[in-house]
């Protein structure tokens, strides 16, 4: 399995949205990569429109399909 490395500014979406509110934004911009936790990459991501920020594992992120 290839590990995806995301770059700052890249538009991403969440692969799994289980247990999230329907109000949780669909698209996020990668702010920066954080130190790995238990061998897994993690990123700080932000939705600019709703000013919503979160930390997600890299394994739960995919490049957004409608990224231009």
Tab-separated table of C-alpha atoms in Angstrom:
chain	number	residue	atom	x	y	z
A	1	UNK	CA	0.000	0.000	0.000
A	2	UNK	CA	1.428	3.351	-1.049
A	3	UNK	CA	1.520	6.025	1.659
A	4	UNK	CA	0.169	9.364	0.403
A	5	UNK	CA	2.091	12.428	1.521
A	6	UNK	CA	0.030	15.595	1.362
A	7	UNK	CA	1.511	19.054	0.847
A	8	UNK	CA	0.542	22.317	2.510
A	9	UNK	CA	-2.197	24.013	0.506
A	10	UNK	CA	-3.457	20.799	-1.083
A	11	UNK	CA	-7.255	20.341	-1.162
A	12	UNK	CA	-8.403	17.100	0.486
A	13	UNK	CA	-11.549	15.378	1.677
A	14	UNK	CA	-12.171	12.764	4.349
A	15	UNK	CA	-12.240	9.147	3.248
A	16	UNK	CA	-14.370	8.003	6.194
A	17	UNK	CA	-17.011	10.289	7.677
A	18	UNK	CA	-18.476	7.811	10.175
A	19	UNK	CA	-19.643	9.417	13.401
A	20	UNK	CA	-19.283	12.956	12.033
A	21	UNK	CA	-22.019	15.564	12.005
A	22	UNK	CA	-23.568	16.196	8.587
A	23	UNK	CA	-22.535	19.822	9.161
A	24	UNK	CA	-18.845	18.850	9.069
A	25	UNK	CA	-17.336	20.414	5.935
A	26	UNK	CA	-16.542	18.171	2.984
A	27	UNK	CA	-13.407	19.918	1.714
A	28	UNK	CA	-10.327	20.929	3.649
A	29	UNK	CA	-6.992	22.506	2.831
A	30	UNK	CA	-3.857	20.940	4.308
A	31	UNK	CA	-2.269	23.420	6.701
A	32	UNK	CA	0.756	21.336	7.674
A	33	UNK	CA	1.997	17.867	8.526
A	34	UNK	CA	2.271	17.106	12.225
A	35	UNK	CA	4.644	14.679	13.933
A	36	UNK	CA	3.693	11.046	13.336
A	37	UNK	CA	1.740	9.288	16.039
A	38	UNK	CA	2.261	5.550	16.548
A	39	UNK	CA	3.899	5.407	13.111
A	40	UNK	CA	0.953	7.070	11.342
A	41	UNK	CA	1.150	10.434	9.596
A	42	UNK	CA	-1.219	13.149	10.717
A	43	UNK	CA	-2.143	16.539	9.310
A	44	UNK	CA	-3.776	19.747	10.467
A	45	UNK	CA	-6.487	20.591	7.948
A	46	UNK	CA	-8.848	23.547	7.672
A	47	UNK	CA	-12.049	24.459	5.879
A	48	UNK	CA	-11.732	28.175	5.083
A	49	UNK	CA	-15.431	28.837	4.446
A	50	UNK	CA	-16.589	27.578	7.853
A	51	UNK	CA	-13.318	28.277	9.686
A	52	UNK	CA	-13.388	24.633	10.765
A	53	UNK	CA	-10.060	23.058	11.734
A	54	UNK	CA	-9.220	19.485	12.693
A	55	UNK	CA	-6.376	16.989	12.885
A	56	UNK	CA	-6.705	13.848	10.758
A	57	UNK	CA	-4.593	10.817	10.045
A	58	UNK	CA	-3.149	10.739	6.558
A	59	UNK	CA	-4.850	7.383	6.001
A	60	UNK	CA	-8.243	9.144	6.266
A	61	UNK	CA	-7.442	11.801	3.656
A	62	UNK	CA	-7.806	11.696	-0.117
A	63	UNK	CA	-7.019	14.336	-2.713
A	64	UNK	CA	-10.264	16.190	-3.428
A	65	UNK	CA	-11.770	15.266	-6.780
A	66	UNK	CA	-12.734	18.822	-7.655
A	67	UNK	CA	-9.368	20.339	-6.762
A	68	UNK	CA	-8.288	22.817	-9.416
